[in-house]
Amino acid sequence: MPPSRSTSGVYGGRTAQERQEERRARLLEAGAAIWMAEGWAAVSMRAVCARARLTDRYFYAEFANVHDLLGTLWDSANERALAVVAPAFAGTAGQTPRERLRGAIAAYITHLATHPDDARMLFGDSTGCEVLTERQHGLRLQGVALVAAFGEPFLAPGIGRDVFLVRTRMAIGGLVELLAAWQSGDVPGTVEEIVAHATTYCELLAASVVSPDLVT
């Protein structure tokens, strides 16, 4: 017996919006699975639709093209990773700025270690995909903005904001390079070791522009 349909748009016990959300989720899950198994270049409309068991009509109802889907997956991974940083920067009562900085770095790296698909999306090779390359560049800018907002209240006397931003860009650039190399396997290390590398580097740069309270 076929599912019942009503004039209110409910079909098989689900509303039109619920069915649309379920189809979108299937397409995203299929795209992510293909990306992780074969690389971003293997993600095509036909491959995604075949894996999701949907027609191209439903694909184009959700995404303008494959790059739109890839960008959506990347954005979701980035949102999940950044969500752990803000609480760590805020810290808890009694934490020093240095402890909060270390906590934010540790939280971010731990998230990547426990969510390897997110790590690969964010820091994997995006050569040839303009959408992903642009987003990886944007990630650096996001990182600079976050760290700058956190560290600016602790600037040492006489340190200009331009100098601070240059050092912040250096810190974020180095951190991103480290995480990309770690994700690809070029740099081995446990979570604790990568956190130690990252925090040592960031603190060395911070020492030249912020008050001793942040780095001691």
PDB file of C-alpha atoms in Angstrom:
ATOM      1  CA  MET A   1       0.000   0.000   0.000  1.00  0.00           C
ATOM      2  CA  PRO A   2       1.591   3.376  -1.017  1.00  0.00           C
ATOM      3  CA  PRO A   3       2.227   6.075   1.592  1.00  0.00           C
ATOM      4  CA  SER A   4      -0.754   8.294   2.254  1.00  0.00           C
ATOM      5  CA  ARG A   5      -0.795  11.812   0.865  1.00  0.00           C
ATOM      6  CA  SER A   6      -2.820  14.697   2.243  1.00  0.00           C
ATOM      7  CA  THR A   7      -3.801  18.035   0.800  1.00  0.00           C
ATOM      8  CA  SER A   8      -1.690  19.748   3.512  1.00  0.00           C
ATOM      9  CA  GLY A   9       1.530  18.452   1.929  1.00  0.00           C
ATOM     10  CA  VAL A  10       2.071  15.622   4.402  1.00  0.00           C
ATOM     11  CA  TYR A  11       3.164  12.444   2.639  1.00  0.00           C
ATOM     12  CA  GLY A  12       4.099   9.236   4.397  1.00  0.00           C
ATOM     13  CA  GLY A  13       3.842  11.024   7.717  1.00  0.00           C
ATOM     14  CA  ARG A  14       6.351  13.741   6.769  1.00  0.00           C
ATOM     15  CA  THR A  15       5.839  17.323   5.649  1.00  0.00           C
ATOM     16  CA  ALA A  16       7.287  18.687   2.426  1.00  0.00           C
ATOM     17  CA  GLN A  17       9.934  20.559   4.427  1.00  0.00           C
ATOM     18  CA  GLU A  18      10.936  17.444   6.318  1.00  0.00           C
ATOM     19  CA  ARG A  19      11.314  15.518   3.061  1.00  0.00           C
ATOM     20  CA  GLN A  20      13.373  18.338   1.574  1.00  0.00           C
ATOM     21  CA  GLU A  21      15.660  18.444   4.620  1.00  0.00           C
ATOM     22  CA  GLU A  22      16.093  14.675   4.489  1.00  0.00           C
ATOM     23  CA  ARG A  23      17.064  14.814   0.791  1.00  0.00           C
ATOM     24  CA  ARG A  24      19.562  17.619   1.465  1.00  0.00           C
ATOM     25  CA  ALA A  25      21.111  15.634   4.297  1.00  0.00           C
ATOM     26  CA  ARG A  26      21.439  12.579   2.043  1.00  0.00           C
ATOM     27  CA  LEU A  27      23.161  14.621  -0.648  1.00  0.00           C
ATOM     28  CA  LEU A  28      25.588  16.150   1.848  1.00  0.00           C
ATOM     29  CA  GLU A  29      26.329  12.776   3.421  1.00  0.00           C
ATOM     30  CA  ALA A  30      26.958  11.279   0.002  1.00  0.00           C
ATOM     31  CA  GLY A  31      29.255  14.149  -0.988  1.00  0.00           C
ATOM     32  CA  ALA A  32      31.223  13.885   2.244  1.00  0.00           C
ATOM     33  CA  ALA A  33      31.591  10.113   1.900  1.00  0.00           C
ATOM     34  CA  ILE A  34      32.926  10.396  -1.653  1.00  0.00           C
ATOM     35  CA  TRP A  35      35.276  13.232  -0.671  1.00  0.00           C
ATOM     36  CA  MET A  36      36.734  11.236   2.196  1.00  0.00           C
ATOM     37  CA  ALA A  37      37.068   8.044   0.166  1.00  0.00           C
ATOM     38  CA  GLU A  38      38.381   9.424  -3.110  1.00  0.00           C
ATOM     39  CA  GLY A  39      39.209  13.106  -2.714  1.00  0.00           C
ATOM     40  CA  TRP A  40      37.267  16.253  -3.505  1.00  0.00           C
ATOM     41  CA  ALA A  41      37.840  15.909  -7.265  1.00  0.00           C
ATOM     42  CA  ALA A  42      35.806  12.673  -7.289  1.00  0.00           C
ATOM     43  CA  VAL A  43      32.716  14.505  -6.030  1.00  0.00           C
ATOM     44  CA  SER A  44      30.427  14.950  -9.024  1.00  0.00           C
ATOM     45  CA  MET A  45      26.721  15.518  -9.362  1.00  0.00           C
ATOM     46  CA  ARG A  46      26.195  12.047 -10.810  1.00  0.00           C
ATOM     47  CA  ALA A  47      28.299  10.312  -8.160  1.00  0.00           C
ATOM     48  CA  VAL A  48      26.531  12.136  -5.352  1.00  0.00           C
ATOM     49  CA  CYS A  49      23.078  11.436  -6.746  1.00  0.00           C
ATOM     50  CA  ALA A  50      23.896   7.790  -7.304  1.00  0.00           C
ATOM     51  CA  ARG A  51      25.125   7.357  -3.745  1.00  0.00           C
ATOM     52  CA  ALA A  52      22.198   9.322  -2.285  1.00  0.00           C
ATOM     53  CA  ARG A  53      19.724   7.523  -4.584  1.00  0.00           C
ATOM     54  CA  LEU A  54      18.249  10.791  -5.793  1.00  0.00           C
ATOM     55  CA  THR A  55      17.884  12.341  -9.214  1.00  0.00           C
ATOM     56  CA  ASP A  56      19.741  15.421 -10.450  1.00  0.00           C
ATOM     57  CA  ARG A  57      16.504  17.371 -10.051  1.00  0.00           C
ATOM     58  CA  TYR A  58      16.852  17.142  -6.288  1.00  0.00           C
ATOM     59  CA  PHE A  59      20.563  17.937  -6.420  1.00  0.00           C
ATOM     60  CA  TYR A  60      20.005  21.195  -8.280  1.00  0.00           C
ATOM     61  CA  ALA A  61      17.127  22.098  -5.987  1.00  0.00           C
ATOM     62  CA  GLU A  62      19.734  22.330  -3.203  1.00  0.00           C
ATOM     63  CA  PHE A  63      23.032  23.261  -4.839  1.00  0.00           C
ATOM     64  CA  ALA A  64      23.998  25.402  -7.795  1.00  0.00           C
ATOM     65  CA  ASN A  65      26.806  22.985  -8.686  1.00  0.00           C
ATOM     66  CA  VAL A  66      29.282  20.566  -7.134  1.00  0.00           C
ATOM     67  CA  HIS A  67      31.489  23.379  -5.847  1.00  0.00           C
ATOM     68  CA  ASP A  68      28.493  24.760  -3.994  1.00  0.00           C
ATOM     69  CA  LEU A  69      28.091  21.400  -2.262  1.00  0.00           C
ATOM     70  CA  LEU A  70      31.819  21.218  -1.463  1.00  0.00           C
ATOM     71  CA  GLY A  71      31.725  24.713  -0.027  1.00  0.00           C
ATOM     72  CA  THR A  72      28.725  23.845   2.114  1.00  0.00           C
ATOM     73  CA  LEU A  73      30.503  20.798   3.515  1.00  0.00           C
ATOM     74  CA  TRP A  74      33.634  22.858   4.218  1.00  0.00           C
ATOM     75  CA  ASP A  75      31.625  25.589   5.930  1.00  0.00           C
ATOM     76  CA  SER A  76      29.945  23.057   8.206  1.00  0.00           C
ATOM     77  CA  ALA A  77      33.296  21.536   9.167  1.00  0.00           C
ATOM     78  CA  ASN A  78      34.682  24.999   9.879  1.00  0.00           C
ATOM     79  CA  GLU A  79      31.693  25.931  12.036  1.00  0.00           C
ATOM     80  CA  ARG A  80      32.092  22.785  14.116  1.00  0.00           C
ATOM     81  CA  ALA A  81      35.794  23.409  14.648  1.00  0.00           C
ATOM     82  CA  LEU A  82      35.457  27.090  15.518  1.00  0.00           C
ATOM     83  CA  ALA A  83      32.621  26.371  17.931  1.00  0.00           C
ATOM     84  CA  VAL A  84      35.109  24.927  20.435  1.00  0.00           C
ATOM     85  CA  VAL A  85      37.422  27.949  20.325  1.00  0.00           C
ATOM     86  CA  ALA A  86      35.214  30.741  21.689  1.00  0.00           C
ATOM     87  CA  PRO A  87      34.450  29.019  25.022  1.00  0.00           C
ATOM     88  CA  ALA A  88      38.145  28.233  25.459  1.00  0.00           C
ATOM     89  CA  PHE A  89      39.151  31.837  24.830  1.00  0.00           C
ATOM     90  CA  ALA A  90      36.516  32.954  27.340  1.00  0.00           C
ATOM     91  CA  GLY A  91      38.024  30.558  29.863  1.00  0.00           C
ATOM     92  CA  THR A  92      36.943  30.104  33.429  1.00  0.00           C
ATOM     93  CA  ALA A  93      37.321  32.202  36.541  1.00  0.00           C
ATOM     94  CA  GLY A  94      40.931  32.510  37.603  1.00  0.00           C
ATOM     95  CA  GLN A  95      42.485  31.443  34.297  1.00  0.00           C
ATOM     96  CA  THR A  96      45.343  33.577  33.037  1.00  0.00           C
ATOM     97  CA  PRO A  97      45.391  34.837  29.422  1.00  0.00           C
ATOM     98  CA  ARG A  98      48.149  32.337  28.697  1.00  0.00           C
ATOM     99  CA  GLU A  99      46.026  29.464  29.993  1.00  0.00           C
ATOM    100  CA  ARG A 100      43.103  30.621  27.884  1.00  0.00           C
ATOM    101  CA  LEU A 101      45.307  30.824  24.788  1.00  0.00           C
ATOM    102  CA  ARG A 102      46.651  27.338  25.403  1.00  0.00           C
ATOM    103  CA  GLY A 103      43.125  26.102  26.045  1.00  0.00           C
ATOM    104  CA  ALA A 104      41.850  27.498  22.745  1.00  0.00           C
ATOM    105  CA  ILE A 105      44.699  25.957  20.763  1.00  0.00           C
ATOM    106  CA  ALA A 106      44.289  22.610  22.540  1.00  0.00           C
ATOM    107  CA  ALA A 107      40.520  22.590  22.025  1.00  0.00           C
ATOM    108  CA  TYR A 108      40.862  23.269  18.307  1.00  0.00           C
ATOM    109  CA  ILE A 109      43.549  20.648  17.721  1.00  0.00           C
ATOM    110  CA  THR A 110      41.713  18.079  19.830  1.00  0.00           C
ATOM    111  CA  HIS A 111      38.585  18.637  17.763  1.00  0.00           C
ATOM    112  CA  LEU A 112      40.536  17.996  14.564  1.00  0.00           C
ATOM    113  CA  ALA A 113      42.031  14.818  16.027  1.00  0.00           C
ATOM    114  CA  THR A 114      38.638  13.481  17.076  1.00  0.00           C
ATOM    115  CA  HIS A 115      36.920  14.585  13.846  1.00  0.00           C
ATOM    116  CA  PRO A 116      39.368  13.523  11.112  1.00  0.00           C
ATOM    117  CA  ASP A 117      36.860  14.184   8.326  1.00  0.00           C
ATOM    118  CA  ASP A 118      36.654  17.822   9.429  1.00  0.00           C
ATOM    119  CA  ALA A 119      40.445  18.014   9.547  1.00  0.00           C
ATOM    120  CA  ARG A 120      40.757  16.671   6.015  1.00  0.00           C
ATOM    121  CA  MET A 121      38.123  19.034   4.665  1.00  0.00           C
ATOM    122  CA  LEU A 122      39.677  22.061   6.321  1.00  0.00           C
ATOM    123  CA  PHE A 123      43.359  21.335   5.812  1.00  0.00           C
ATOM    124  CA  GLY A 124      43.535  18.799   2.991  1.00  0.00           C
ATOM    125  CA  ASP A 125      44.967  19.498  -0.441  1.00  0.00           C
ATOM    126  CA  SER A 126      42.615  21.802  -2.346  1.00  0.00           C
ATOM    127  CA  THR A 127      44.819  22.325  -5.406  1.00  0.00           C
ATOM    128  CA  GLY A 128      42.607  22.915  -8.430  1.00  0.00           C
ATOM    129  CA  CYS A 129      39.459  23.771  -6.471  1.00  0.00           C
ATOM    130  CA  GLU A 130      39.037  27.530  -6.283  1.00  0.00           C
ATOM    131  CA  VAL A 131      36.132  27.311  -3.840  1.00  0.00           C
ATOM    132  CA  LEU A 132      38.121  25.314  -1.282  1.00  0.00           C
ATOM    133  CA  THR A 133      41.294  27.349  -1.794  1.00  0.00           C
ATOM    134  CA  GLU A 134      39.375  30.566  -1.152  1.00  0.00           C
ATOM    135  CA  ARG A 135      37.857  29.109   1.990  1.00  0.00           C
ATOM    136  CA  GLN A 136      41.232  27.998   3.295  1.00  0.00           C
ATOM    137  CA  HIS A 137      42.480  31.544   2.770  1.00  0.00           C
ATOM    138  CA  GLY A 138      39.411  32.809   4.585  1.00  0.00           C
ATOM    139  CA  LEU A 139      40.195  30.461   7.472  1.00  0.00           C
ATOM    140  CA  ARG A 140      43.498  32.260   7.983  1.00  0.00           C
ATOM    141  CA  LEU A 141      41.691  35.594   8.103  1.00  0.00           C
ATOM    142  CA  GLN A 142      39.183  34.202  10.599  1.00  0.00           C
ATOM    143  CA  GLY A 143      42.006  32.972  12.763  1.00  0.00           C
ATOM    144  CA  VAL A 144      43.746  36.330  12.665  1.00  0.00           C
ATOM    145  CA  ALA A 145      40.526  38.104  13.640  1.00  0.00           C
ATOM    146  CA  LEU A 146      39.858  35.727  16.556  1.00  0.00           C
ATOM    147  CA  VAL A 147      43.362  35.901  17.979  1.00  0.00           C
ATOM    148  CA  ALA A 148      43.610  39.647  17.443  1.00  0.00           C
ATOM    149  CA  ALA A 149      40.345  40.242  19.299  1.00  0.00           C
ATOM    150  CA  PHE A 150      41.610  38.077  22.167  1.00  0.00           C
ATOM    151  CA  GLY A 151      45.114  39.483  22.390  1.00  0.00           C
ATOM    152  CA  GLU A 152      44.660  43.182  21.686  1.00  0.00           C
ATOM    153  CA  PRO A 153      43.631  44.073  25.273  1.00  0.00           C
ATOM    154  CA  PHE A 154      46.981  42.684  26.445  1.00  0.00           C
ATOM    155  CA  LEU A 155      49.265  44.640  24.096  1.00  0.00           C
ATOM    156  CA  ALA A 156      52.441  45.923  25.724  1.00  0.00           C
ATOM    157  CA  PRO A 157      52.847  49.710  25.916  1.00  0.00           C
ATOM    158  CA  GLY A 158      54.219  51.229  22.745  1.00  0.00           C
ATOM    159  CA  ILE A 159      53.215  48.321  20.490  1.00  0.00           C
ATOM    160  CA  GLY A 160      51.151  49.492  17.542  1.00  0.00           C
ATOM    161  CA  ARG A 161      48.196  47.565  16.226  1.00  0.00           C
ATOM    162  CA  ASP A 162      49.818  47.126  12.805  1.00  0.00           C
ATOM    163  CA  VAL A 163      52.802  45.364  14.341  1.00  0.00           C
ATOM    164  CA  PHE A 164      50.487  43.215  16.421  1.00  0.00           C
ATOM    165  CA  LEU A 165      48.481  42.184  13.360  1.00  0.00           C
ATOM    166  CA  VAL A 166      51.627  41.251  11.441  1.00  0.00           C
ATOM    167  CA  ARG A 167      52.759  38.997  14.294  1.00  0.00           C
ATOM    168  CA  THR A 168      49.282  37.543  14.554  1.00  0.00           C
ATOM    169  CA  ARG A 169      49.287  36.732  10.836  1.00  0.00           C
ATOM    170  CA  MET A 170      52.638  35.011  11.276  1.00  0.00           C
ATOM    171  CA  ALA A 171      51.295  32.957  14.172  1.00  0.00           C
ATOM    172  CA  ILE A 172      48.143  31.885  12.341  1.00  0.00           C
ATOM    173  CA  GLY A 173      50.048  31.173   9.128  1.00  0.00           C
ATOM    174  CA  GLY A 174      52.452  28.937  11.005  1.00  0.00           C
ATOM    175  CA  LEU A 175      49.640  27.199  12.849  1.00  0.00           C
ATOM    176  CA  VAL A 176      47.722  26.507   9.650  1.00  0.00           C
ATOM    177  CA  GLU A 177      50.851  25.140   7.970  1.00  0.00           C
ATOM    178  CA  LEU A 178      51.528  22.885  10.958  1.00  0.00           C
ATOM    179  CA  LEU A 179      47.967  21.556  10.997  1.00  0.00           C
ATOM    180  CA  ALA A 180      47.984  20.932   7.234  1.00  0.00           C
ATOM    181  CA  ALA A 181      51.263  19.012   7.514  1.00  0.00           C
ATOM    182  CA  TRP A 182      49.955  17.060  10.501  1.00  0.00           C
ATOM    183  CA  GLN A 183      46.728  16.200   8.712  1.00  0.00           C
ATOM    184  CA  SER A 184      48.628  14.944   5.657  1.00  0.00           C
ATOM    185  CA  GLY A 185      51.049  12.901   7.761  1.00  0.00           C
ATOM    186  CA  ASP A 186      54.113  14.977   6.848  1.00  0.00           C
ATOM    187  CA  VAL A 187      54.508  15.992  10.500  1.00  0.00           C
ATOM    188  CA  PRO A 188      53.958  13.134  12.973  1.00  0.00           C
ATOM    189  CA  GLY A 189      52.878  13.687  16.537  1.00  0.00           C
ATOM    190  CA  THR A 190      50.265  13.088  19.164  1.00  0.00           C
ATOM    191  CA  VAL A 191      47.645  15.687  19.987  1.00  0.00           C
ATOM    192  CA  GLU A 192      49.725  16.729  23.005  1.00  0.00           C
ATOM    193  CA  GLU A 193      52.856  17.120  20.890  1.00  0.00           C
ATOM    194  CA  ILE A 194      51.122  19.185  18.212  1.00  0.00           C
ATOM    195  CA  VAL A 195      49.520  21.366  20.884  1.00  0.00           C
ATOM    196  CA  ALA A 196      52.964  21.884  22.426  1.00  0.00           C
ATOM    197  CA  HIS A 197      54.488  22.849  19.067  1.00  0.00           C
ATOM    198  CA  ALA A 198      51.637  25.254  18.315  1.00  0.00           C
ATOM    199  CA  THR A 199      51.535  26.936  21.702  1.00  0.00           C
ATOM    200  CA  THR A 200      55.313  27.350  21.908  1.00  0.00           C
ATOM    201  CA  TYR A 201      55.401  29.025  18.498  1.00  0.00           C
ATOM    202  CA  CYS A 202      52.447  31.302  19.232  1.00  0.00           C
ATOM    203  CA  GLU A 203      53.826  32.283  22.634  1.00  0.00           C
ATOM    204  CA  LEU A 204      57.225  33.154  21.186  1.00  0.00           C
ATOM    205  CA  LEU A 205      55.593  35.548  18.745  1.00  0.00           C
ATOM    206  CA  ALA A 206      53.262  36.902  21.407  1.00  0.00           C
ATOM    207  CA  ALA A 207      56.154  37.636  23.754  1.00  0.00           C
ATOM    208  CA  SER A 208      57.337  40.476  21.511  1.00  0.00           C
ATOM    209  CA  VAL A 209      54.036  42.364  21.430  1.00  0.00           C
ATOM    210  CA  VAL A 210      51.983  41.620  24.540  1.00  0.00           C
ATOM    211  CA  SER A 211      52.390  42.256  28.226  1.00  0.00           C
ATOM    212  CA  PRO A 212      54.136  39.595  30.327  1.00  0.00           C
ATOM    213  CA  ASP A 213      50.786  38.505  31.770  1.00  0.00           C
ATOM    214  CA  LEU A 214      49.951  36.684  28.554  1.00  0.00           C
ATOM    215  CA  VAL A 215      53.156  34.705  28.149  1.00  0.00           C
ATOM    216  CA  THR A 216      54.411  34.074  31.652  1.00  0.00           C
TER     217      THR A 216
END
